[in-house]
Each structure stands twice: as C-alpha cells, then as structure tokens.
PDB file of N, CA, C and O in Angstrom:
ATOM      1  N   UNK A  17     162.453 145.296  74.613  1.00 96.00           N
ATOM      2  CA  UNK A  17     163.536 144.812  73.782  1.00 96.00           C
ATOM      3  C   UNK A  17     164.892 145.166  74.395  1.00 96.00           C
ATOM      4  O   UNK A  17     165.746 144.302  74.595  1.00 96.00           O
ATOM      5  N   UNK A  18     165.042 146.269  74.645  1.00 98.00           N
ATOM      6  CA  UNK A  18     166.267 147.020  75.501  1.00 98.00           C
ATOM      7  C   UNK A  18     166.882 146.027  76.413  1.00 98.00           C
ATOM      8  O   UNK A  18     168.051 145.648  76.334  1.00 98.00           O
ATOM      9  N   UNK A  19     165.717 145.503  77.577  1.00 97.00           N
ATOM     10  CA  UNK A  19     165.819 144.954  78.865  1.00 97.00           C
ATOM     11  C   UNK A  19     166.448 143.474  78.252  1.00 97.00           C
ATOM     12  O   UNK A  19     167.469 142.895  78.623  1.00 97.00           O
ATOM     13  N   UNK A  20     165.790 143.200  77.528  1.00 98.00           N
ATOM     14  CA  UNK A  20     166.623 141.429  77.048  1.00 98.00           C
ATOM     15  C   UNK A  20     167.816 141.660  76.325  1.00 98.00           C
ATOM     16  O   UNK A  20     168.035 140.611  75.719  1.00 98.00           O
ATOM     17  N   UNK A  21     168.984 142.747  75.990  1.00 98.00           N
ATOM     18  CA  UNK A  21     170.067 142.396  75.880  1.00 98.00           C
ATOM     19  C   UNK A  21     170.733 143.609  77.033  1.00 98.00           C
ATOM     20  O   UNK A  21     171.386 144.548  76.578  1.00 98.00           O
ATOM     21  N   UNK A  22     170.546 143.504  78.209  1.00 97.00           N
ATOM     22  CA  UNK A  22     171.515 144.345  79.058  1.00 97.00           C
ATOM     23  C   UNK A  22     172.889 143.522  79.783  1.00 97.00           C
ATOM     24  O   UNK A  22     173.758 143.813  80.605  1.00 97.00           O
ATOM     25  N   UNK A  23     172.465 142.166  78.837  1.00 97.00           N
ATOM     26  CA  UNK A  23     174.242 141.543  79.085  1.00 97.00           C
ATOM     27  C   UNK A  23     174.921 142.355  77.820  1.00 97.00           C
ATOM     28  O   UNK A  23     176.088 142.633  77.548  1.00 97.00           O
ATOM     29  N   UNK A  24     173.986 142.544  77.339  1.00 98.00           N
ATOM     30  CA  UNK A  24     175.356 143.283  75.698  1.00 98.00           C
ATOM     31  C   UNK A  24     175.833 145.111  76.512  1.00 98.00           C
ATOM     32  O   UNK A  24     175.215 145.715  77.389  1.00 98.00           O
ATOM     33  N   UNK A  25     177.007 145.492  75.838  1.00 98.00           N
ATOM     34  CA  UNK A  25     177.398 146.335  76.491  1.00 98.00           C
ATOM     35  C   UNK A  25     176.817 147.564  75.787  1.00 98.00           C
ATOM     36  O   UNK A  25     176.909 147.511  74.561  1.00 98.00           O
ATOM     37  N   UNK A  26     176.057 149.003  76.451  1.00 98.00           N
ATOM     38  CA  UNK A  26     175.810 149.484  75.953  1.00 98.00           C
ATOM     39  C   UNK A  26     175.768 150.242  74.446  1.00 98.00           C
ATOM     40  O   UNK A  26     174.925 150.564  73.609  1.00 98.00           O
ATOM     41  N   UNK A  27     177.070 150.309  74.625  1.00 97.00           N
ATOM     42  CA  UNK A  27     178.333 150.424  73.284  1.00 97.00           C
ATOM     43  C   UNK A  27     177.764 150.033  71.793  1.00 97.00           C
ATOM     44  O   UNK A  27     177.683 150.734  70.785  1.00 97.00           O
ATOM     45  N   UNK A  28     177.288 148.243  72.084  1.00 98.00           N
ATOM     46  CA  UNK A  28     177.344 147.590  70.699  1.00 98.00           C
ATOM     47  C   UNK A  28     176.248 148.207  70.197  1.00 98.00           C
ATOM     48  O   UNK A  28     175.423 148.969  70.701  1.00 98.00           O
ATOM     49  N   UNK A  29     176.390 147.712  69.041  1.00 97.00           N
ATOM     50  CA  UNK A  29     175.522 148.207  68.049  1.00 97.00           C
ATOM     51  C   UNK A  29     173.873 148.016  68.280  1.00 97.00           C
ATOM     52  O   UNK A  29     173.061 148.937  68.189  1.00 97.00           O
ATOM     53  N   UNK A  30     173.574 146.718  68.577  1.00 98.00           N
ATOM     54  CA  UNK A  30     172.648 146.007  69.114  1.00 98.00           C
ATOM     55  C   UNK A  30     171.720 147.019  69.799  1.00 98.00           C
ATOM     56  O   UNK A  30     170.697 147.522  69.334  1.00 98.00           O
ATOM     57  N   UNK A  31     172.355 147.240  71.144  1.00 98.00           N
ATOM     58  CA  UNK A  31     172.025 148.681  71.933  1.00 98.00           C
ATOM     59  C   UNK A  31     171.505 149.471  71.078  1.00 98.00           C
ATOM     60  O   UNK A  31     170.381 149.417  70.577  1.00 98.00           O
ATOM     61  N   UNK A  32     172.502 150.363  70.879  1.00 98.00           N
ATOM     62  CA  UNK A  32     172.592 151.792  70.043  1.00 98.00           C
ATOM     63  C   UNK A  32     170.638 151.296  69.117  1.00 98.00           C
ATOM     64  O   UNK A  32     169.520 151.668  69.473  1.00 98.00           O
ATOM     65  N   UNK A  33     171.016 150.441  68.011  1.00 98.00           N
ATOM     66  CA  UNK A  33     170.113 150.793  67.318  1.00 98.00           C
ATOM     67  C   UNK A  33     168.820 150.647  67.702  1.00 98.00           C
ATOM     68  O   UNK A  33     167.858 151.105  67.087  1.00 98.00           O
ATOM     69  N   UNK A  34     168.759 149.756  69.125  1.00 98.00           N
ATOM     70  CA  UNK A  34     167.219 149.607  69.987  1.00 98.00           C
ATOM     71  C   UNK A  34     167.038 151.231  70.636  1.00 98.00           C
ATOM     72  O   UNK A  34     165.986 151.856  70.494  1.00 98.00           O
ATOM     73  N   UNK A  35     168.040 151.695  71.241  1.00 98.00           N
ATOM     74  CA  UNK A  35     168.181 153.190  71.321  1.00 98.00           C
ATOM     75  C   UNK A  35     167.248 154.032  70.508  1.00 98.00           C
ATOM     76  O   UNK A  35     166.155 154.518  70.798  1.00 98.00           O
ATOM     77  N   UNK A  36     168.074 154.086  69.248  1.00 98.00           N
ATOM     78  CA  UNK A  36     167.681 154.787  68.264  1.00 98.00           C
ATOM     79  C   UNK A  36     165.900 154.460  68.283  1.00 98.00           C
ATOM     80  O   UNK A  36     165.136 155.420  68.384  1.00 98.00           O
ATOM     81  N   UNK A  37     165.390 153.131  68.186  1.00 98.00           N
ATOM     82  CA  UNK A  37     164.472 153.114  67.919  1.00 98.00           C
ATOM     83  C   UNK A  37     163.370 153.637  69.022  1.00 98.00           C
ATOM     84  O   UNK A  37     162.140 153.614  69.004  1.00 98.00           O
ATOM     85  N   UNK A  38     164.335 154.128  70.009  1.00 98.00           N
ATOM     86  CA  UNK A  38     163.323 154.052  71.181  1.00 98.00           C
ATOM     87  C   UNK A  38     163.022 155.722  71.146  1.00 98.00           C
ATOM     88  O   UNK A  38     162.006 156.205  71.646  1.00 98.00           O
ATOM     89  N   UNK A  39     163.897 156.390  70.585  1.00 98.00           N
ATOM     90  CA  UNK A  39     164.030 158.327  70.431  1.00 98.00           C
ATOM     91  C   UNK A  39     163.113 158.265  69.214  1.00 98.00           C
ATOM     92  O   UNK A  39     162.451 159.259  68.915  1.00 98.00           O
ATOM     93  N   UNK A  40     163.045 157.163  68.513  1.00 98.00           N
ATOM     94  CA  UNK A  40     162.176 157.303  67.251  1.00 98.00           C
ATOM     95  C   UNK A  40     160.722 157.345  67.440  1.00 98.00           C
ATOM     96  O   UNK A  40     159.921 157.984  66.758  1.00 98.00           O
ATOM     97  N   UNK A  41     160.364 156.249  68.898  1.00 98.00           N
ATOM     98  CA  UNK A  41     159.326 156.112  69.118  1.00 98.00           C
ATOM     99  C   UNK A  41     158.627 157.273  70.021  1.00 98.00           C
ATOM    100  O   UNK A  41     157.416 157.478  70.112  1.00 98.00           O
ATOM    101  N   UNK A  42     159.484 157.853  70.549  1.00 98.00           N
ATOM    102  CA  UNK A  42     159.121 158.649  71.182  1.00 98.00           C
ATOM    103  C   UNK A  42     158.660 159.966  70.479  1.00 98.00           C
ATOM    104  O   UNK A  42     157.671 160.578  70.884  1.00 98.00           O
ATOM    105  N   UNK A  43     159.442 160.406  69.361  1.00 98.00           N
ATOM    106  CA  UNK A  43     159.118 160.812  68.227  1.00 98.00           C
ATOM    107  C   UNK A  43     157.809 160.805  67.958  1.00 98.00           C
ATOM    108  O   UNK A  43     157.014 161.731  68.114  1.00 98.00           O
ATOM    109  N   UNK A  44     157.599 159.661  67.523  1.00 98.00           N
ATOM    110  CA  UNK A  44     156.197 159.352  66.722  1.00 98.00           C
ATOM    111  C   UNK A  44     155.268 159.568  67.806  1.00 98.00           C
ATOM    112  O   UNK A  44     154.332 160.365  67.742  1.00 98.00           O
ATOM    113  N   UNK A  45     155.462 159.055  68.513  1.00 98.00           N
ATOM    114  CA  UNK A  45     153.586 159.322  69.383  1.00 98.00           C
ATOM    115  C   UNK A  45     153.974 160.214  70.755  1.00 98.00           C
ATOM    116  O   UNK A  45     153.373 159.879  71.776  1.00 98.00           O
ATOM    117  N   UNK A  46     154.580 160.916  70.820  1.00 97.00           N
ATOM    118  CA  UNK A  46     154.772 162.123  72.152  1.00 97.00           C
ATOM    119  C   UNK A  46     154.818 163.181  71.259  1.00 97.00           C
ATOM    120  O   UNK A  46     153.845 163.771  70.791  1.00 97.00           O
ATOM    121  N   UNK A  47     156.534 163.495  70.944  1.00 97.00           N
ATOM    122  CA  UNK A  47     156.922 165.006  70.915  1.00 97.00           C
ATOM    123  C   UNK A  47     158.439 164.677  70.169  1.00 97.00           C
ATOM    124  O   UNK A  47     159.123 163.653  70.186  1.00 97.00           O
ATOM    125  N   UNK A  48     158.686 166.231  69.398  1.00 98.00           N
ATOM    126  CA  UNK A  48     160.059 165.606  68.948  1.00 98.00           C
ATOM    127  C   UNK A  48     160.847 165.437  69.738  1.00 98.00           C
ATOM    128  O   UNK A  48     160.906 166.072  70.791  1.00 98.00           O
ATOM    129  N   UNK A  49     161.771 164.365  69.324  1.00 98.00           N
ATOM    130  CA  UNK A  49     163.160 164.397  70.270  1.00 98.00           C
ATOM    131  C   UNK A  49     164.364 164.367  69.882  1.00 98.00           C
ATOM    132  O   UNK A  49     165.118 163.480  69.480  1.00 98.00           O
ATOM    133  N   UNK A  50     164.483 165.994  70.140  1.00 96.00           N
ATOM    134  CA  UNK A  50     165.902 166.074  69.646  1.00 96.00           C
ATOM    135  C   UNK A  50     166.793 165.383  70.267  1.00 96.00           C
ATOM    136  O   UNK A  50     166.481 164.792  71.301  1.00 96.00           O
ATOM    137  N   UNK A  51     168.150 165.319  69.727  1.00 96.00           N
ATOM    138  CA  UNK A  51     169.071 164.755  70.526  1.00 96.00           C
ATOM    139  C   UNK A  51     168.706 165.749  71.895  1.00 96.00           C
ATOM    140  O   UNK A  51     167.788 165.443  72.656  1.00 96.00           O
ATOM    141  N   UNK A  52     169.198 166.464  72.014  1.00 96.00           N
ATOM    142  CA  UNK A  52     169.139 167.411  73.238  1.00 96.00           C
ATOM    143  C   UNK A  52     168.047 167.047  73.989  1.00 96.00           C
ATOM    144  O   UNK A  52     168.404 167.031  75.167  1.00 96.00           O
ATOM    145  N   UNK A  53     166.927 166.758  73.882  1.00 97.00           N
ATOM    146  CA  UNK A  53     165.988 166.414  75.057  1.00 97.00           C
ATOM    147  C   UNK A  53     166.176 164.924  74.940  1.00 97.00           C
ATOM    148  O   UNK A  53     166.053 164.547  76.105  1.00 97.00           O
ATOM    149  N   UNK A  54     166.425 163.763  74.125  1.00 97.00           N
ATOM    150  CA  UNK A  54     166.949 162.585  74.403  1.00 97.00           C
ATOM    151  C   UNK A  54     167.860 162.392  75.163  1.00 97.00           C
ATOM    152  O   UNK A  54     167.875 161.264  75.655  1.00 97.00           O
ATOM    153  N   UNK A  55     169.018 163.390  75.598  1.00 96.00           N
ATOM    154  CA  UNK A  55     170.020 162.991  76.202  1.00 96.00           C
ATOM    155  C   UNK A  55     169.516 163.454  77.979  1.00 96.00           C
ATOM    156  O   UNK A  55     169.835 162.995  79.076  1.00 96.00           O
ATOM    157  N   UNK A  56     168.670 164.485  77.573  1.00 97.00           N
ATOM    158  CA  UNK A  56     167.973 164.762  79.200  1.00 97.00           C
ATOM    159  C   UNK A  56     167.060 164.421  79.484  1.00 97.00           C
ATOM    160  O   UNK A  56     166.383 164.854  80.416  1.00 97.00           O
ATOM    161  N   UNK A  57     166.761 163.423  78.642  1.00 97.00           N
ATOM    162  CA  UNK A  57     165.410 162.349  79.163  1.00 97.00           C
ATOM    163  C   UNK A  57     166.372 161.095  79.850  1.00 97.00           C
ATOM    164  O   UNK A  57     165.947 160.405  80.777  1.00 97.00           O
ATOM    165  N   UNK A  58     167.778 160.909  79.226  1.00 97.00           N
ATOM    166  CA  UNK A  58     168.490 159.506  79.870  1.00 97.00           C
ATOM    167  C   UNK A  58     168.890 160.175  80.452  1.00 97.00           C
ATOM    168  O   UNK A  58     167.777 160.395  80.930  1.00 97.00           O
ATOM    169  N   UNK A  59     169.742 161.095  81.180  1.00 97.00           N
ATOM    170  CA  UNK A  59     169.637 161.738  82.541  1.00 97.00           C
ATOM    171  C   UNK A  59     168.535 161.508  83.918  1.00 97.00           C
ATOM    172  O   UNK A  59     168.885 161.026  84.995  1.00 97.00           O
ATOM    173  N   UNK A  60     167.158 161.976  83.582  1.00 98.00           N
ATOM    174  CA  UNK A  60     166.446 161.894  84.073  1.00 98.00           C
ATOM    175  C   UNK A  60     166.044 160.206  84.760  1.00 98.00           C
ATOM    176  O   UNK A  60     165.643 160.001  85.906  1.00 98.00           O
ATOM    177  N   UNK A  61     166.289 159.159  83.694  1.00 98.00           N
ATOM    178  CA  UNK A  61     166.134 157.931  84.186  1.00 98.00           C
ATOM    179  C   UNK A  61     166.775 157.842  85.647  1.00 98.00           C
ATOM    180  O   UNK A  61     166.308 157.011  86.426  1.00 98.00           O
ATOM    181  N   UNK A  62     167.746 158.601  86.016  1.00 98.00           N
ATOM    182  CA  UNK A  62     168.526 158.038  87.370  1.00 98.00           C
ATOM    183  C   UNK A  62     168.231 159.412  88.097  1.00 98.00           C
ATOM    184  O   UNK A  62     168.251 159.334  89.326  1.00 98.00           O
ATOM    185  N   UNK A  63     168.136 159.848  87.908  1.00 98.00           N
ATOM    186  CA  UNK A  63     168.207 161.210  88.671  1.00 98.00           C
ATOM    187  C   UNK A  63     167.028 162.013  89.426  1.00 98.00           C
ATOM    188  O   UNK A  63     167.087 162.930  90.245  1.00 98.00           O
ATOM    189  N   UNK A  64     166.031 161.389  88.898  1.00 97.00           N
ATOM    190  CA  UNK A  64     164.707 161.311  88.843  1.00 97.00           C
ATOM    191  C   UNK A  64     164.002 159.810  89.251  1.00 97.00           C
ATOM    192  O   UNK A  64     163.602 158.906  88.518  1.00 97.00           O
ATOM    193  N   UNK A  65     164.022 159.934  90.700  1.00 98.00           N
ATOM    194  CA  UNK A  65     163.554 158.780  91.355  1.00 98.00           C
ATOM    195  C   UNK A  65     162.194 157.930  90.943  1.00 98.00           C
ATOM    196  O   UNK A  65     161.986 156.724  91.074  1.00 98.00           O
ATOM    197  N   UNK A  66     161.272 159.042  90.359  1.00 97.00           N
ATOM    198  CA  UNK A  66     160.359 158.406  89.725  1.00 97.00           C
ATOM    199  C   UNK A  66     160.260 157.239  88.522  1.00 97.00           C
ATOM    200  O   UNK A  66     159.527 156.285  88.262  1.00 97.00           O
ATOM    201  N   UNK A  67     161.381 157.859  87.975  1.00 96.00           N
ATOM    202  CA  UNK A  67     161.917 157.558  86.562  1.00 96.00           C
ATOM    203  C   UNK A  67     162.318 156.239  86.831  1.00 96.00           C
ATOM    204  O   UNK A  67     161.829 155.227  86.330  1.00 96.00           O
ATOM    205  N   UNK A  68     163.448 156.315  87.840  1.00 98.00           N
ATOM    206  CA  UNK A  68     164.811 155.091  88.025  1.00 98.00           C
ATOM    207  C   UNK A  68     163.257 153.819  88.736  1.00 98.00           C
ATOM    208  O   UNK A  68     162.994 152.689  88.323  1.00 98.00           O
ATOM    209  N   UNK A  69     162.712 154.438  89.608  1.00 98.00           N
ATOM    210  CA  UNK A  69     161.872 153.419  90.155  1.00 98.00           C
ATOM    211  C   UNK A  69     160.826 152.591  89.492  1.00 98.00           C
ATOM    212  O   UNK A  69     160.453 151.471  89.838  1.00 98.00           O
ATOM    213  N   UNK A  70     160.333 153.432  88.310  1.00 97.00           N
ATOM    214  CA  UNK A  70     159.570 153.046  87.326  1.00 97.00           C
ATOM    215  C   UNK A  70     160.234 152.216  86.401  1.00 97.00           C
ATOM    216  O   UNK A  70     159.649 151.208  86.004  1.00 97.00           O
ATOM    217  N   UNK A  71     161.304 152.469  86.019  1.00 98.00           N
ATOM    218  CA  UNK A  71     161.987 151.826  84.388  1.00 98.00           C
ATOM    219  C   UNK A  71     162.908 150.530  85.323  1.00 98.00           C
ATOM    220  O   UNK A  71     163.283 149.598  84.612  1.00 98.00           O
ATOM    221  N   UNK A  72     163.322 150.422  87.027  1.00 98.00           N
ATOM    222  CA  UNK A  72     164.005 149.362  87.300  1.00 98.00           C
ATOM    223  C   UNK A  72     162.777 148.107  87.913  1.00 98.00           C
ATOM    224  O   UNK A  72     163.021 147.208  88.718  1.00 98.00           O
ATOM    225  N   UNK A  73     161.882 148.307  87.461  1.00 98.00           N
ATOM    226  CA  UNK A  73     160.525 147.908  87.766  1.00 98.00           C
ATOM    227  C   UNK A  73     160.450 146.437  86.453  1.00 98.00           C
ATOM    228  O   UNK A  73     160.090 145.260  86.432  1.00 98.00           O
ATOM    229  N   UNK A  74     161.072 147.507  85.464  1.00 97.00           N
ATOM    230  CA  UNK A  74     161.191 146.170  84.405  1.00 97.00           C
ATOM    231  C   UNK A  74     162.221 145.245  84.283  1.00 97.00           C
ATOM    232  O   UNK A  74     162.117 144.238  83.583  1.00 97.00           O
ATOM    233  N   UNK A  75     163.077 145.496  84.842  1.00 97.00           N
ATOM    234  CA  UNK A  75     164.561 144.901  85.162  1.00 97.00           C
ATOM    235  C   UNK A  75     165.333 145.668  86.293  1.00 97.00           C
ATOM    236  O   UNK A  75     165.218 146.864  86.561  1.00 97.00           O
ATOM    237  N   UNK A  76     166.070 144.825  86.848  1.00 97.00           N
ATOM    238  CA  UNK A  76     167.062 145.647  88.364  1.00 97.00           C
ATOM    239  C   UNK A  76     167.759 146.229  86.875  1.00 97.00           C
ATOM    240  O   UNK A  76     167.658 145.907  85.692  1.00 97.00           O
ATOM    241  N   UNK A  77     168.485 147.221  87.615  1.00 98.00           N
ATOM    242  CA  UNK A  77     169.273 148.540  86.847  1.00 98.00           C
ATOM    243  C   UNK A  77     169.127 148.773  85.800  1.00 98.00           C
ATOM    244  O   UNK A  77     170.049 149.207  85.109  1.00 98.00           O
ATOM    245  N   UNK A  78     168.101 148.593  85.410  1.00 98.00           N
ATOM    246  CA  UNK A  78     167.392 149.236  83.526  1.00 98.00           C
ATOM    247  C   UNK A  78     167.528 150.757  83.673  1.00 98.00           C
ATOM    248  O   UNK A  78     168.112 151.309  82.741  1.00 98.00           O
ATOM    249  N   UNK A  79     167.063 151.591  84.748  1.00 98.00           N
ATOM    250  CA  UNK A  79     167.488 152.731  84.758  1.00 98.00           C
ATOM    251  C   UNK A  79     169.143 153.342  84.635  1.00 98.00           C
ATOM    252  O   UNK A  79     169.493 154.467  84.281  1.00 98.00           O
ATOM    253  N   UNK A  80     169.611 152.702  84.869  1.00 98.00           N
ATOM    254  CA  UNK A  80     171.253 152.735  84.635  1.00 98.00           C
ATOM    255  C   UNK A  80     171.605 152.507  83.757  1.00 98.00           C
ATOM    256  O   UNK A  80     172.374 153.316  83.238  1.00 98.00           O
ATOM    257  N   UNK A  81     171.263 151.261  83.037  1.00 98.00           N
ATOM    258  CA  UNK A  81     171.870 150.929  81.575  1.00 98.00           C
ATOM    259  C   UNK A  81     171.115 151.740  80.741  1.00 98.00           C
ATOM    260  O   UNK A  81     171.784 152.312  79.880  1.00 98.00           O
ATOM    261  N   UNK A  82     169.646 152.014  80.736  1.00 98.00           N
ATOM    262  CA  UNK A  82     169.502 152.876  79.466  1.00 98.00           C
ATOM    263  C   UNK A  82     170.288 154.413  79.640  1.00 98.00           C
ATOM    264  O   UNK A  82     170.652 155.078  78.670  1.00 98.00           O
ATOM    265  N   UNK A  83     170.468 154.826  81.058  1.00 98.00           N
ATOM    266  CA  UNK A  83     171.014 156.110  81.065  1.00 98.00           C
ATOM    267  C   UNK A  83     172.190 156.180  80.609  1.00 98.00           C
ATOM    268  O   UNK A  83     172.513 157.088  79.843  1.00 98.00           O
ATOM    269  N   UNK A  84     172.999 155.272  80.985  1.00 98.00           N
ATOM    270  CA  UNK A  84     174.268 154.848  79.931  1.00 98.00           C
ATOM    271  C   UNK A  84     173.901 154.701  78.729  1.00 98.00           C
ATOM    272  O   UNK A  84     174.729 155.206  77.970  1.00 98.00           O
ATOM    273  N   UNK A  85     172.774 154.099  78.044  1.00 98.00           N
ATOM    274  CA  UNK A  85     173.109 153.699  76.652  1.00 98.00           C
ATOM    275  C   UNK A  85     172.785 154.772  76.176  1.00 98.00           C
ATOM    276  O   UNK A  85     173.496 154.987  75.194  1.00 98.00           O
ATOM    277  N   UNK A  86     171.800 155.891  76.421  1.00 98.00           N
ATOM    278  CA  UNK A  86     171.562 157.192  75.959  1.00 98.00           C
ATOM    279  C   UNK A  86     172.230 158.085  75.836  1.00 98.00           C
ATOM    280  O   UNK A  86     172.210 158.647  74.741  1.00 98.00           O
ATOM    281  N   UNK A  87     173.296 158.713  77.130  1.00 97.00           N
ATOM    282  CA  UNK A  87     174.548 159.143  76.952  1.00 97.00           C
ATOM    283  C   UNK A  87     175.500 159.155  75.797  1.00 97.00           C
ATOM    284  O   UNK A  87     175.845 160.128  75.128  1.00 97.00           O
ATOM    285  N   UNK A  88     175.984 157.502  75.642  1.00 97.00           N
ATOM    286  CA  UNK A  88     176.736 156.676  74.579  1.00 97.00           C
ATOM    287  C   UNK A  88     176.143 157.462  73.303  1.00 97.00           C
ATOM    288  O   UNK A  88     176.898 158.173  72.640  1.00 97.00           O
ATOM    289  N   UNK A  89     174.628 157.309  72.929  1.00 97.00           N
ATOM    290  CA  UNK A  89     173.816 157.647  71.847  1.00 97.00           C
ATOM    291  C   UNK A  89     173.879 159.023  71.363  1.00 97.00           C
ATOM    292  O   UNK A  89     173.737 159.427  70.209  1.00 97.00           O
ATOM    293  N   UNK A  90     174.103 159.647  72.385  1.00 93.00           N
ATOM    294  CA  UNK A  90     174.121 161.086  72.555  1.00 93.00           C
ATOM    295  C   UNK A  90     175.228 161.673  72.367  1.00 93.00           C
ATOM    296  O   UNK A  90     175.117 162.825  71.948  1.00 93.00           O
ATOM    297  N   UNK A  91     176.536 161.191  72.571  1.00 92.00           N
ATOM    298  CA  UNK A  91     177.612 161.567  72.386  1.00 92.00           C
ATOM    299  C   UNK A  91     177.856 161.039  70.393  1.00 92.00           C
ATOM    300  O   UNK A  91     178.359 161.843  69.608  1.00 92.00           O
ATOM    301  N   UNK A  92     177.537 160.068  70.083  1.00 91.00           N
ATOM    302  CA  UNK A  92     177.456 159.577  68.991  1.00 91.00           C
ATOM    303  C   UNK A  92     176.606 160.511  67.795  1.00 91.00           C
ATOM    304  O   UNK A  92     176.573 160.202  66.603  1.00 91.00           O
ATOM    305  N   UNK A  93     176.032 161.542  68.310  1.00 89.00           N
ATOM    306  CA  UNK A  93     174.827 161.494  67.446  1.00 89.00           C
ATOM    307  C   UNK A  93     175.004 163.442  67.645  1.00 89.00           C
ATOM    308  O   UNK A  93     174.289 164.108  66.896  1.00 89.00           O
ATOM    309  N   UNK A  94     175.648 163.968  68.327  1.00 78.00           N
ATOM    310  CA  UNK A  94     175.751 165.280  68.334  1.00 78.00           C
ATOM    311  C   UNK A  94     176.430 165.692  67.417  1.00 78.00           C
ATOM    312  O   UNK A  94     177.437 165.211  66.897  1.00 78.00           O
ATOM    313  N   UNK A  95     175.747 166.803  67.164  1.00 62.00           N
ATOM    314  CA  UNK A  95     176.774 167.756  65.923  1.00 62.00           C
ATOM    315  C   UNK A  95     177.797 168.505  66.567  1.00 62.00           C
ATOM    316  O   UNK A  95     178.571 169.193  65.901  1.00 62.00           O
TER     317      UNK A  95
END
C-alpha cells in the first residue's frame, strides 16, 4: 500500500496513516513497537544494506521514502 502512493509526499496524511498502520502491524504479529524501536527500524531501512536492498526490491527508493516517512511519524508521535 505504502509503495502505490510514493508520489504523495511523505508528510500527507495518506502516508502517515499507512505508516501508522504498518507499526500497528508490526505490533500485532512480531513484537511491540514502540515509537522508539519504530523510529530505529526506519533508520535501519537505509543504513542497513540488507534492509535498503530488500524493501527497494519492491519499488526503486522505497527504502528512502519509508525511512523518511518513519522519521516524519516519529517526530509526530514522540512525547
């Protein structure tokens, strides 16, 4: 879902709440995710060659835009 609006800018809402749903999902069938390990899991997308090579596999620079949109999410969502 993410990958079919990466013309929208991370920012919009659109994003954000596919975001949200994606820390939710991760939630439900992994482990909790706090903000704090959500924001160093979108870190990891680029930084972590495995990561960036795996997630740009589904789209060129999906690893970039979700690491951006997680950031965005993360800054939004901290206490």
């Amino acid at each position: 879902k993410i990958a079919a609006v990466m013309d929208l800018n991370p920012e919009e809402k659109t994003v954000q709440e596919l975001i949200h749903e994606w820390r939710m999902h991760i939630t439900r069938y992994h482990y909790e995710c706090t903000i704090e390990i959500f924001r160093g899991l979108g870190e990891m997308y680029t930084a972590d060659e495995r990561f960036k090579n795996n997630l740009d596999q589904i789209r060129d620079g999906f690893a970039e835009y979700m690491s951006d949109a997680v950031r965005l999410y993360g800054r939004r969502h901290s206490g």
